[in-house]
Every structure is written in C-alpha cells, then in structure tokens.
Tab-separated table of C-alpha atoms and ligand atoms in Angstrom:
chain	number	residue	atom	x	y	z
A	11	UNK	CA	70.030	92.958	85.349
A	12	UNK	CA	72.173	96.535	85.839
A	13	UNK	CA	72.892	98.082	82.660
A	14	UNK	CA	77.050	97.538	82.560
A	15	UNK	CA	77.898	99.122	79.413
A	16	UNK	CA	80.788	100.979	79.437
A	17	UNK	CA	80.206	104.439	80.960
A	18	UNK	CA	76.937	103.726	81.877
A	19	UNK	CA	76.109	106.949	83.079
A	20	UNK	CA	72.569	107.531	84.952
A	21	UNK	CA	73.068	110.572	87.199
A	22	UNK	CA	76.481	111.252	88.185
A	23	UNK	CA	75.156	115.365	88.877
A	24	UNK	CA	73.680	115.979	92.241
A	25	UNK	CA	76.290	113.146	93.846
A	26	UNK	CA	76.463	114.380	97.113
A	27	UNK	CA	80.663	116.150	98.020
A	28	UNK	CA	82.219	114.064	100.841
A	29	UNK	CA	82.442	115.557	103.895
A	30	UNK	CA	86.129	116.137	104.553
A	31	UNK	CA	86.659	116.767	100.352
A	32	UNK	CA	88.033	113.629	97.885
A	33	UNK	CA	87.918	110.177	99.427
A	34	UNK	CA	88.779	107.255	97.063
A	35	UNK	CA	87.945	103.611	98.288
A	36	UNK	CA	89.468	100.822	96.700
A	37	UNK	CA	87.613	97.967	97.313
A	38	UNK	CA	87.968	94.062	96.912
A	39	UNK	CA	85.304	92.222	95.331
A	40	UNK	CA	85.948	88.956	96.506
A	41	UNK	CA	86.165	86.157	93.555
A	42	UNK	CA	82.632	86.492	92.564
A	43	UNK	CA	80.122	85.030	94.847
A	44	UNK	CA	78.334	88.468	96.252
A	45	UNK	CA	77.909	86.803	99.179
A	46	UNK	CA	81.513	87.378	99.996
A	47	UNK	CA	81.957	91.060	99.631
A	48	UNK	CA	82.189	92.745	103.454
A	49	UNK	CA	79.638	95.114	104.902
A	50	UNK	CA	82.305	97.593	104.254
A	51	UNK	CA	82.485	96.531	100.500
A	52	UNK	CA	79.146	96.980	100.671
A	53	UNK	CA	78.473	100.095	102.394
A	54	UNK	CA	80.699	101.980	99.523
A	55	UNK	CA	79.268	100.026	96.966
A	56	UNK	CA	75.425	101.659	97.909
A	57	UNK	CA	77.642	105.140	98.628
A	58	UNK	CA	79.554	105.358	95.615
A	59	UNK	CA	78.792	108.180	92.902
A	60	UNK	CA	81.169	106.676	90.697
A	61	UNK	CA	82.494	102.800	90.627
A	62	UNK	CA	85.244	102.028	88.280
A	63	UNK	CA	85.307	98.438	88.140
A	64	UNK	CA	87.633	95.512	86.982
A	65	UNK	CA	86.358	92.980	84.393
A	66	UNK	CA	86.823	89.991	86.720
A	67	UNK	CA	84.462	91.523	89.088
A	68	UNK	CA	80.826	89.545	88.672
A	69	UNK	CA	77.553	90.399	87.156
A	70	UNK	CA	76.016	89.994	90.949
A	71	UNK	CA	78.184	92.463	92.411
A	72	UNK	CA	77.719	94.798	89.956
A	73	UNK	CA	73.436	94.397	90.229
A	74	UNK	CA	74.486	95.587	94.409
A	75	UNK	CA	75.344	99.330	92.971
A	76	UNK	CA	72.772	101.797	93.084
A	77	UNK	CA	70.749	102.938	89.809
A	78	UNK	CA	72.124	106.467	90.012
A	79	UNK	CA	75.662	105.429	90.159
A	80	UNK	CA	78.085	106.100	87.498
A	81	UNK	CA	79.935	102.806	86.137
A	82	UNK	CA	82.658	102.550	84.584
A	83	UNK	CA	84.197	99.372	83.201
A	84	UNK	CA	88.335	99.727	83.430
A	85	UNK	CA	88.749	95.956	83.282
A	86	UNK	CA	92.173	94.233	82.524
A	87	UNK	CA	92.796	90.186	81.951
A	88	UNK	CA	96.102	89.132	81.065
A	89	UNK	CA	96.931	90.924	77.440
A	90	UNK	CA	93.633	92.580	77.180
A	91	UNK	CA	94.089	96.089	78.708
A	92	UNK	CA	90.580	97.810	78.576
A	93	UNK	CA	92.015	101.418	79.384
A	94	UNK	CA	95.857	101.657	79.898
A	95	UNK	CA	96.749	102.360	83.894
A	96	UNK	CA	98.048	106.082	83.397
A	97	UNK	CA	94.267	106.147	81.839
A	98	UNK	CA	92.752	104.607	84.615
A	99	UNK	CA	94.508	106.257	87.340
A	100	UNK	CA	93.964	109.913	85.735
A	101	UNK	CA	89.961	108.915	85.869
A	102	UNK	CA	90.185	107.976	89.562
A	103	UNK	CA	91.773	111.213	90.130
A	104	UNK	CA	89.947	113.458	88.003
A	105	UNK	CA	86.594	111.639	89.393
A	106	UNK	CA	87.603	112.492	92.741
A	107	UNK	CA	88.520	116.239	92.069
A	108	UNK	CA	85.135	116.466	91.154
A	109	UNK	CA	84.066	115.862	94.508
A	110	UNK	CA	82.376	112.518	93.972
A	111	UNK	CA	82.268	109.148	96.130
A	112	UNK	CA	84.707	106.890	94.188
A	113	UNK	CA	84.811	103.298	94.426
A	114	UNK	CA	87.617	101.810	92.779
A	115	UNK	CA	86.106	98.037	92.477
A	116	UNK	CA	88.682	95.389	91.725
A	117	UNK	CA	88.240	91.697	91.664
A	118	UNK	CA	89.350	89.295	94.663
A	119	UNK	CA	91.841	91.970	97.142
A	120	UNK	CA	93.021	95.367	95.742
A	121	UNK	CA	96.746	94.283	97.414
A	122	UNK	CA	97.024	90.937	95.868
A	123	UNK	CA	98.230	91.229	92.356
A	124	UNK	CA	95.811	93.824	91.751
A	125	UNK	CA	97.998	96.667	91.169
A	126	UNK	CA	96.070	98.538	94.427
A	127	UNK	CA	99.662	99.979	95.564
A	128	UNK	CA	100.185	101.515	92.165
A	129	UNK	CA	96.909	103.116	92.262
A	130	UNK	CA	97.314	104.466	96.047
A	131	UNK	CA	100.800	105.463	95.261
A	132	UNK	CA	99.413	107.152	92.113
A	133	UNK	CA	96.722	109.157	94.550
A	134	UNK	CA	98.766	109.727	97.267
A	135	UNK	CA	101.664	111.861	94.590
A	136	UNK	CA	98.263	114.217	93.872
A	137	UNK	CA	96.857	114.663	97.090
A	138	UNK	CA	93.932	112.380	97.382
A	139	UNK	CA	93.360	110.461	100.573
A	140	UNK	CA	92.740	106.491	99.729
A	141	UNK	CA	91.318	103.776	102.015
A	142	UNK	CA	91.795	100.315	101.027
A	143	UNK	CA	88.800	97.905	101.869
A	144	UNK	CA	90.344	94.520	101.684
A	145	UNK	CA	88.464	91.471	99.856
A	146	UNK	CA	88.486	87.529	99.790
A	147	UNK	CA	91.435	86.608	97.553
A	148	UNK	CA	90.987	84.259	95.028
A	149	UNK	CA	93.045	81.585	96.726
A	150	UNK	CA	91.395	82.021	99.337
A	151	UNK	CA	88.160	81.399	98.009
A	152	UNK	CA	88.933	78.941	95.833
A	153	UNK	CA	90.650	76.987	98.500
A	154	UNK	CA	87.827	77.150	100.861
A	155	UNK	CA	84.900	76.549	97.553
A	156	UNK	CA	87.008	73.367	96.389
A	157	UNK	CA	88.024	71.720	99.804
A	158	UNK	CA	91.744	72.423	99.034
A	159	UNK	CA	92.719	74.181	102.783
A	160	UNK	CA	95.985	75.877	101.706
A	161	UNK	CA	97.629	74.661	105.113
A	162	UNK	CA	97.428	71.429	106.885
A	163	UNK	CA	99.844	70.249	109.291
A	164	UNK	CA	100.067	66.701	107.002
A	165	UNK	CA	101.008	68.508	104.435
A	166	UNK	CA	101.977	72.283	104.140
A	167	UNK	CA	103.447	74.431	106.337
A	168	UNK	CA	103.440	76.903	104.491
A	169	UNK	CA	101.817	78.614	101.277
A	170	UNK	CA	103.349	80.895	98.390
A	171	UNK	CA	101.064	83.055	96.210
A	172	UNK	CA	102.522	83.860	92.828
A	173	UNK	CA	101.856	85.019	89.403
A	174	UNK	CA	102.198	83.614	86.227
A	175	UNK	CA	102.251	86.253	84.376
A	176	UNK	CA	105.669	87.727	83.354
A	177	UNK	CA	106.242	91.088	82.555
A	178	UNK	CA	106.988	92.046	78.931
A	179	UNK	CA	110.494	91.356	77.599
A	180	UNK	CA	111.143	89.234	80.365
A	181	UNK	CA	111.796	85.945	80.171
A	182	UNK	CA	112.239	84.715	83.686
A	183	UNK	CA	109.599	82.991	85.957
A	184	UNK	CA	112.178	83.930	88.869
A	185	UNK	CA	110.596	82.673	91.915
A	186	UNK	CA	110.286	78.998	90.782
A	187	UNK	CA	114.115	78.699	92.125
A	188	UNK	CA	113.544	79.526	95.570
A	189	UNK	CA	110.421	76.862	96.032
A	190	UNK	CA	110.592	74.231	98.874
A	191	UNK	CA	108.849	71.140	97.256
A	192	UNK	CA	106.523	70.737	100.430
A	193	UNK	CA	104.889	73.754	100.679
A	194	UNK	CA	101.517	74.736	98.883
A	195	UNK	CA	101.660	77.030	96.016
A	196	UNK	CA	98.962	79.039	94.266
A	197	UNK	CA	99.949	80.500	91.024
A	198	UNK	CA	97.668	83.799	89.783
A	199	UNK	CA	97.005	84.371	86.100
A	200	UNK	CA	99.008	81.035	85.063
A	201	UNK	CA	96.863	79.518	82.722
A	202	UNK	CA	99.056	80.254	79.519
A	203	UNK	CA	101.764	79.468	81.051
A	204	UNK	CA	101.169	76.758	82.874
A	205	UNK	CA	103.198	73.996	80.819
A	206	UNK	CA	105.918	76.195	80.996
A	207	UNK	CA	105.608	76.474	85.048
A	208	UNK	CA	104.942	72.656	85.370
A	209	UNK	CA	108.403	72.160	83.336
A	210	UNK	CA	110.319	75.097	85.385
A	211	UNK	CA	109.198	73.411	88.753
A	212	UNK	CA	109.925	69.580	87.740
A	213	UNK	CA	113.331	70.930	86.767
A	214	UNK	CA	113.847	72.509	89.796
A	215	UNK	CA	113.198	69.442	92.346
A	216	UNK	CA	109.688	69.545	92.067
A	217	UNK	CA	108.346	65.434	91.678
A	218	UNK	CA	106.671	64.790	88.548
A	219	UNK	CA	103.321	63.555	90.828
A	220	UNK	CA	102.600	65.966	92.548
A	221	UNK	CA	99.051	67.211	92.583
A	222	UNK	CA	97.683	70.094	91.012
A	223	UNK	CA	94.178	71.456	91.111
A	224	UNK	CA	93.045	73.636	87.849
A	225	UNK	CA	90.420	76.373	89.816
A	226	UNK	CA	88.381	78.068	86.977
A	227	UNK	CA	85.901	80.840	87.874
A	228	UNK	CA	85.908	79.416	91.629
A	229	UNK	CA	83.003	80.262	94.224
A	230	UNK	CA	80.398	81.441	91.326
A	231	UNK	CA	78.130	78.894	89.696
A	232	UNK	CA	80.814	78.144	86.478
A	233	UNK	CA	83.076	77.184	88.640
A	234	UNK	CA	85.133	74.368	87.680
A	235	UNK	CA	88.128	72.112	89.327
A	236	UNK	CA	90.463	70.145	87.453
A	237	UNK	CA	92.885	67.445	88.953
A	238	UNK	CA	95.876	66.374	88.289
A	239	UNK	CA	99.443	66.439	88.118
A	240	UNK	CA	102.670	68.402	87.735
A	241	UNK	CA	103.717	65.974	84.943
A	242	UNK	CA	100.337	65.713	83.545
A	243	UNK	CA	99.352	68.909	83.733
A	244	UNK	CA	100.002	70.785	80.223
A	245	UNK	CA	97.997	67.615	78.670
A	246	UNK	CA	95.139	67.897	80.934
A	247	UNK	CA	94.478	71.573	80.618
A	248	UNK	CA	95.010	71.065	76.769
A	249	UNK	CA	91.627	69.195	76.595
A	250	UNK	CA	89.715	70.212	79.430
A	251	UNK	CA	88.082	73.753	77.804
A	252	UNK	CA	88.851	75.412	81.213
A	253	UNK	CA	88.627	79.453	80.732
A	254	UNK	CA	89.941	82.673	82.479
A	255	UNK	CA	89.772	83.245	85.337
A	256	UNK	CA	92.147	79.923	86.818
A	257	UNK	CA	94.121	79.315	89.353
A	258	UNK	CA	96.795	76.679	90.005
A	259	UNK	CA	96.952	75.310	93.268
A	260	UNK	CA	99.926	72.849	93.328
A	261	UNK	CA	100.988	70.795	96.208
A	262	UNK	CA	100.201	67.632	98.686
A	263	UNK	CA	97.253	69.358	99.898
A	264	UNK	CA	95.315	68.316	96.929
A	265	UNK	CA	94.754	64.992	97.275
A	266	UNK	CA	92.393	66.465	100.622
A	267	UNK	CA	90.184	67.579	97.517
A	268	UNK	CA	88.664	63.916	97.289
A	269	UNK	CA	87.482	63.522	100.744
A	270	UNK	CA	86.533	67.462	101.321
A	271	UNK	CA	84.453	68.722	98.257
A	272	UNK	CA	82.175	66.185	98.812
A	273	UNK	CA	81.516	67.539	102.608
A	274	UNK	CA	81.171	70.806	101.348
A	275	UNK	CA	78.552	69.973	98.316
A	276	UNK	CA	76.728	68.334	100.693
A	277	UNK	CA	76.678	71.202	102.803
A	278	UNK	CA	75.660	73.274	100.025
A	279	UNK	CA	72.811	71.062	99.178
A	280	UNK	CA	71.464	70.775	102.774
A	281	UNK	CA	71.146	74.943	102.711
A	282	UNK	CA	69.416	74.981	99.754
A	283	UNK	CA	66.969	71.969	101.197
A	284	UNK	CA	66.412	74.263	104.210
A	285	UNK	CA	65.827	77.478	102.448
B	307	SAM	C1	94.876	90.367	88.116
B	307	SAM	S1	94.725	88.966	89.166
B	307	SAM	C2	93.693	89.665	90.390
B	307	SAM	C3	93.721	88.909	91.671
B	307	SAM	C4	92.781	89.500	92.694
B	307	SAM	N1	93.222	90.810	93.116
B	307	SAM	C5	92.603	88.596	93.917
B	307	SAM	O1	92.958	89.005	95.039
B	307	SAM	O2	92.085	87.501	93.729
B	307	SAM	C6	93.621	87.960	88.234
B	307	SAM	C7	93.853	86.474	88.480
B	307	SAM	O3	93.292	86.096	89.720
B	307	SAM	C8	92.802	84.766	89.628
B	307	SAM	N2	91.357	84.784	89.892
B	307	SAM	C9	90.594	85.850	90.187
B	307	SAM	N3	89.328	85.486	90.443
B	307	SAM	C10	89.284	84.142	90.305
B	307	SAM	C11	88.267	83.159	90.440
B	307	SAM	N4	87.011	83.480	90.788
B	307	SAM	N5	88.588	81.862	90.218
B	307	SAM	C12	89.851	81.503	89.888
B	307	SAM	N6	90.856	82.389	89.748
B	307	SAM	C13	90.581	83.681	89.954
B	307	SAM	C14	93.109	84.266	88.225
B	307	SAM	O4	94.360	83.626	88.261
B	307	SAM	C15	93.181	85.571	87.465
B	307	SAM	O5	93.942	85.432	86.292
C-alpha cells in the first residue's frame, strides 16, 4: 500500500516544469471505486509532481499515483477541516509557482459541492491557468451501485442535488420550501442532520411514507444501503451504525431498489465467476 502520511514527500526535486509554465488540474475522484476515475483522471494522476488530495478520496486511488509524487493530504469532512481553505488554496498556488504538475484530487466531481469554483476562482485572481477534469458524483454512483436510477418516467421527472450541511450561524435548510413532492432528491453531507431534514420536508407537504435510501460509502466494498422512510427515518439511522460518507436519496424511485440491486449483484457475481 502507498505511504499516505501527510506530506509524504519522496522526490518532489527534478519534477519536470510544464511546458507552457503553471498548470493546475483539479480532478474528480469519483466516489471511490478506482475503476471509475477517467483516463483523463488518470493520465494527471501518473503526471502529477504534486497531488493534494481530499480525505474522501480512497486508499485505491491513491495506490494509482506514482512513487515519486509528492502527496499531500488537505482533506475536509463536515466539521473536521484538515488545513483551512485560505491554507489550502495558498499551497495549490505556491506548488504551482514552483513550476510543478499539480493535481488537486477531490472526491466524487470538483463542481459538485466540492468547493472546485472557489479554488479556480482563487487561481484564476493570481494568474494560474486551471483545468477542471470532471468525476462520477456521488449520486451518481450511488444511484447506479444501489439500483436507485435517479429518473424514471414512473416516478421522477426530475432530480435535486442538495446539501445538508448548513453554513455556520445559519439556521435555515432553505431549499426544503421550494421541493415538489414527486421529484427525486439526493441530499450531500446530511447525515447529522437528517432528522431535522425528514421533519423540515414532512412539514412542508412531503408524505410521511415516502422512501428513503441511507447510501454509506457507496461503490467501494463498505458500502452499505439502508431503507426506509421519511417518517421513519431519524429512528432507523439511530440504530443502524451507518458512517460518513452517506447520502440520502429520498423519493418514489426507491422502492425500484427491491427489484434492481438484486440484477445488479448478480451481475457483479457473474464477472467475478468469469474472471
Ligand atoms: C464535500 S461533499 C463532496 C461531494 C463530491 N464532490 C461529489 O461530487 O460526490 C461530501 C459528501 O458527498 C457524499 N459522498 C461522497 N462520496 C460518497 C460515497 N462514496 N458514498 C456516499 N456518499 C458520498 C457524502 O454525502 C459526503 O458527506
């Protein structure tokens, strides 16, 4: 297994310049199965001098970067700040003043809650040219590791992604107001406050039975789905011993969970078989 410790420094000297001067990549991870990242992903990951990586992004992914690479972990989960974001972002740039291949690794897509903007915006106000290589989202592969399509014309028309996590001092989980009951949602980083969001949504039309699905760690061998409902749902994540990272997909399309996973485990075992 890669050595991961923080700074784990092999031989960041003799990194060869990029051609046309600093280039930073940020690049998507996926949700943790390797076998998601793109060739692009890829091609930066065996390129990179430096990586700077999120926490969420897996041991596997991390075993892809080269030896002589330079990583650094700058990981962030929900009230656990590794390195503060003025921190991380003066790395990235100081990194890439020095003329080295950065890869700025971050779990599922840099654009989707991932604070990618903030770090392109932060490059962009000191020169540096940033590419974006985009990555499965979490939903995404959780919806497509779980059986739980996001869209189906029996059910949802249409799908929200949101985030449970509310900024400091702020009280307000603002967009449960404008939800229409019959379309999928996917809630980011709302484990701790999922009772809370179950309560805001039931008292906002949302029925009492409708289906949730608890996604922990999806695609990646911990991964874990819990079922059940809006009403039910504070009480089943209570006992269930599900851990970061979840996600909450809540709607009709559910209940497709049943008759789906099954196809897909199957399809998972017959692979194997044939390998
Ligand atoms: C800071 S957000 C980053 C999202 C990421 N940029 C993406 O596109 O997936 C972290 C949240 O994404 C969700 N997440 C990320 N990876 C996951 C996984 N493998 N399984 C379930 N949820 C995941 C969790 O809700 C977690 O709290």
């Amino acid at each position: 297994m890669r050595n991961t410790n923080n700074a784990c420094t092999v031989e960041a000297a003799g990194a060869s310049q990029p051609e046309n001067g600093p280039l930073v990549s940020l690049v998507g991870a996926g949700p943790g199965d390797p076998e998601l990242l793109t060739l692009r992903a890829l091609r930066r990951l065996r390129e990179a001098d430096v990586v700077l990586y999120d926490l969420l992004v897996s041991q596997e992914i991390l075993d892809l970067i080269p030896e002589r690479c330079e990583c650094i972990c700058v990981g962030k989960r929900a009230n656990r700040h590794m390195l503060p974001q003025e921190e991380t972002n003066r790395m990235i740039v100081n990194k890439a003043r020095m003329g080295l291949r950065v890869v700025r690794l971050k779990g599922g897509d840099p654009f989707m809650f991932g604070r990618g903007g903030e770090e392109m915006q932060e490059l962009a106000s000191e020169g540096i040219p940033c590419e974006v290589v985009p990555g499965v989202t979490a939903a995404m592969g959780a919806a497509s590791s779980t059986g739980i399509p996001l869209t189906h014309r029996d059910h949802a028309q249409m799908v929200s992604f949101v985030t449970g996590h509310r900024k400091k001092d702020c009280d307000d989980l603002e967009w449960v107001r404008h939800l229409n009951p019959a379309s999928t949602l996917v809630v980011y980083m709302g484990l701790g406050e999922a009772p809370r969001i179950a309560a805001e949504l039931m008292a906002h039309g949302h029925a009492a039975d409708t289906p949730v699905a608890a996604v922990a760690s999806a695609t990646t061998p911990q991964q874990e789905v819990l079922t059940t409902t809006l009403g039910a749902l504070a009480e089943a994540l209570q006992g269930s011993g599900l851990v970061s990272p979840v996600l909450l997909i809540i709607g009709s399309v559910v209940t497709l969970h049943a008759d789906l996973y099954p196809l897909i485990e199957q399809a998972k075992r017959g692979m194997v078989e044939a390998a």
